[in-house]
CSV table of C-alpha atoms in Angstrom, one decimal:
chain,number,residue,atom,x,y,z
A,1,UNK,CA,0.0,0.0,0.0
A,2,UNK,CA,1.5,3.5,-1.0
A,3,UNK,CA,1.3,6.1,1.5
A,4,UNK,CA,2.2,9.0,-1.1
A,5,UNK,CA,-0.1,11.9,-1.1
A,6,UNK,CA,-1.5,13.2,-4.4
A,7,UNK,CA,0.4,16.2,-5.9
A,8,UNK,CA,-1.8,19.2,-6.5
A,9,UNK,CA,-1.1,22.4,-8.7
A,10,UNK,CA,-3.4,25.5,-9.0
A,11,UNK,CA,-3.3,28.3,-11.4
A,12,UNK,CA,-5.5,31.2,-11.7
A,13,UNK,CA,-6.0,33.4,-14.7
A,14,UNK,CA,-5.0,37.2,-14.5
A,15,UNK,CA,-8.5,38.0,-14.9
A,16,UNK,CA,-9.8,35.7,-12.6
A,17,UNK,CA,-12.3,34.2,-14.7
A,18,UNK,CA,-10.4,30.7,-15.0
A,19,UNK,CA,-9.0,28.4,-12.3
A,20,UNK,CA,-6.9,25.3,-13.3
A,21,UNK,CA,-6.5,22.5,-10.8
A,22,UNK,CA,-4.3,19.7,-11.5
A,23,UNK,CA,-4.1,16.5,-9.4
A,24,UNK,CA,-1.7,13.7,-9.9
A,25,UNK,CA,-2.4,10.5,-7.8
A,26,UNK,CA,0.5,8.3,-7.2
A,27,UNK,CA,-1.1,5.4,-8.8
A,28,UNK,CA,-1.9,6.9,-12.0
A,29,UNK,CA,0.1,7.6,-15.1
A,30,UNK,CA,-1.3,11.0,-16.0
A,31,UNK,CA,-2.5,14.1,-14.2
A,32,UNK,CA,-6.3,14.9,-13.9
A,33,UNK,CA,-6.9,18.7,-14.9
A,34,UNK,CA,-9.9,20.4,-14.3
A,35,UNK,CA,-10.9,24.0,-15.3
A,36,UNK,CA,-13.4,26.0,-13.3
A,37,UNK,CA,-15.0,28.8,-15.4
A,38,UNK,CA,-16.4,31.8,-13.3
A,39,UNK,CA,-20.1,31.8,-13.7
A,40,UNK,CA,-20.4,28.1,-14.4
A,41,UNK,CA,-21.8,25.3,-12.0
A,42,UNK,CA,-19.9,22.6,-13.6
A,43,UNK,CA,-16.1,22.0,-14.0
A,44,UNK,CA,-14.8,21.3,-17.4
A,45,UNK,CA,-12.2,18.2,-17.7
A,46,UNK,CA,-9.0,19.3,-19.7
A,47,UNK,CA,-8.4,16.7,-22.2
A,48,UNK,CA,-12.2,16.3,-23.3
A,49,UNK,CA,-12.7,17.3,-26.8
A,50,UNK,CA,-15.6,19.6,-25.6
A,51,UNK,CA,-13.1,21.6,-23.4
A,52,UNK,CA,-10.4,22.1,-25.9
A,53,UNK,CA,-12.8,24.2,-28.2
A,54,UNK,CA,-14.1,26.3,-25.4
A,55,UNK,CA,-11.0,27.4,-23.7
A,56,UNK,CA,-8.8,30.4,-24.7
A,57,UNK,CA,-5.2,29.7,-25.7
A,58,UNK,CA,-3.6,30.9,-22.5
A,59,UNK,CA,-5.6,28.7,-20.5
A,60,UNK,CA,-4.9,25.6,-22.5
A,61,UNK,CA,-1.1,26.5,-22.2
A,62,UNK,CA,-1.6,26.8,-18.4
A,63,UNK,CA,-3.1,23.2,-18.5
A,64,UNK,CA,-0.3,21.5,-20.4
A,65,UNK,CA,2.3,23.3,-18.1
A,66,UNK,CA,0.7,22.1,-15.0
A,67,UNK,CA,0.3,18.6,-16.5
A,68,UNK,CA,4.1,18.5,-17.3
A,69,UNK,CA,5.0,20.1,-13.9
A,70,UNK,CA,3.0,17.3,-12.2
A,71,UNK,CA,4.5,14.5,-14.2
A,72,UNK,CA,8.1,15.6,-13.2
A,73,UNK,CA,7.2,15.9,-9.8
A,74,UNK,CA,5.5,12.3,-9.4
A,75,UNK,CA,8.4,10.6,-11.7
A,76,UNK,CA,10.7,12.2,-9.1
A,77,UNK,CA,8.8,10.9,-6.1
A,78,UNK,CA,8.3,7.3,-7.5
A,79,UNK,CA,12.1,7.0,-8.3
A,80,UNK,CA,12.9,7.9,-4.6
């Protein structure tokens, strides 16, 4: 049983409209990325085709950056 806690990163857009949350669980290969949009009740899951068309380019870039950062963090934790 692994006692490693999930790694988490949060990014908030400069205008405050978008909030990106990335969570990497130790037993999963890729991070789960959610995007909260101000004024919406439901989160968008980054990676779904529906989300890609609705997000501005700078939010997509933030999602990709968080995904890469979490992959590096978790790969380092798993190797130690």
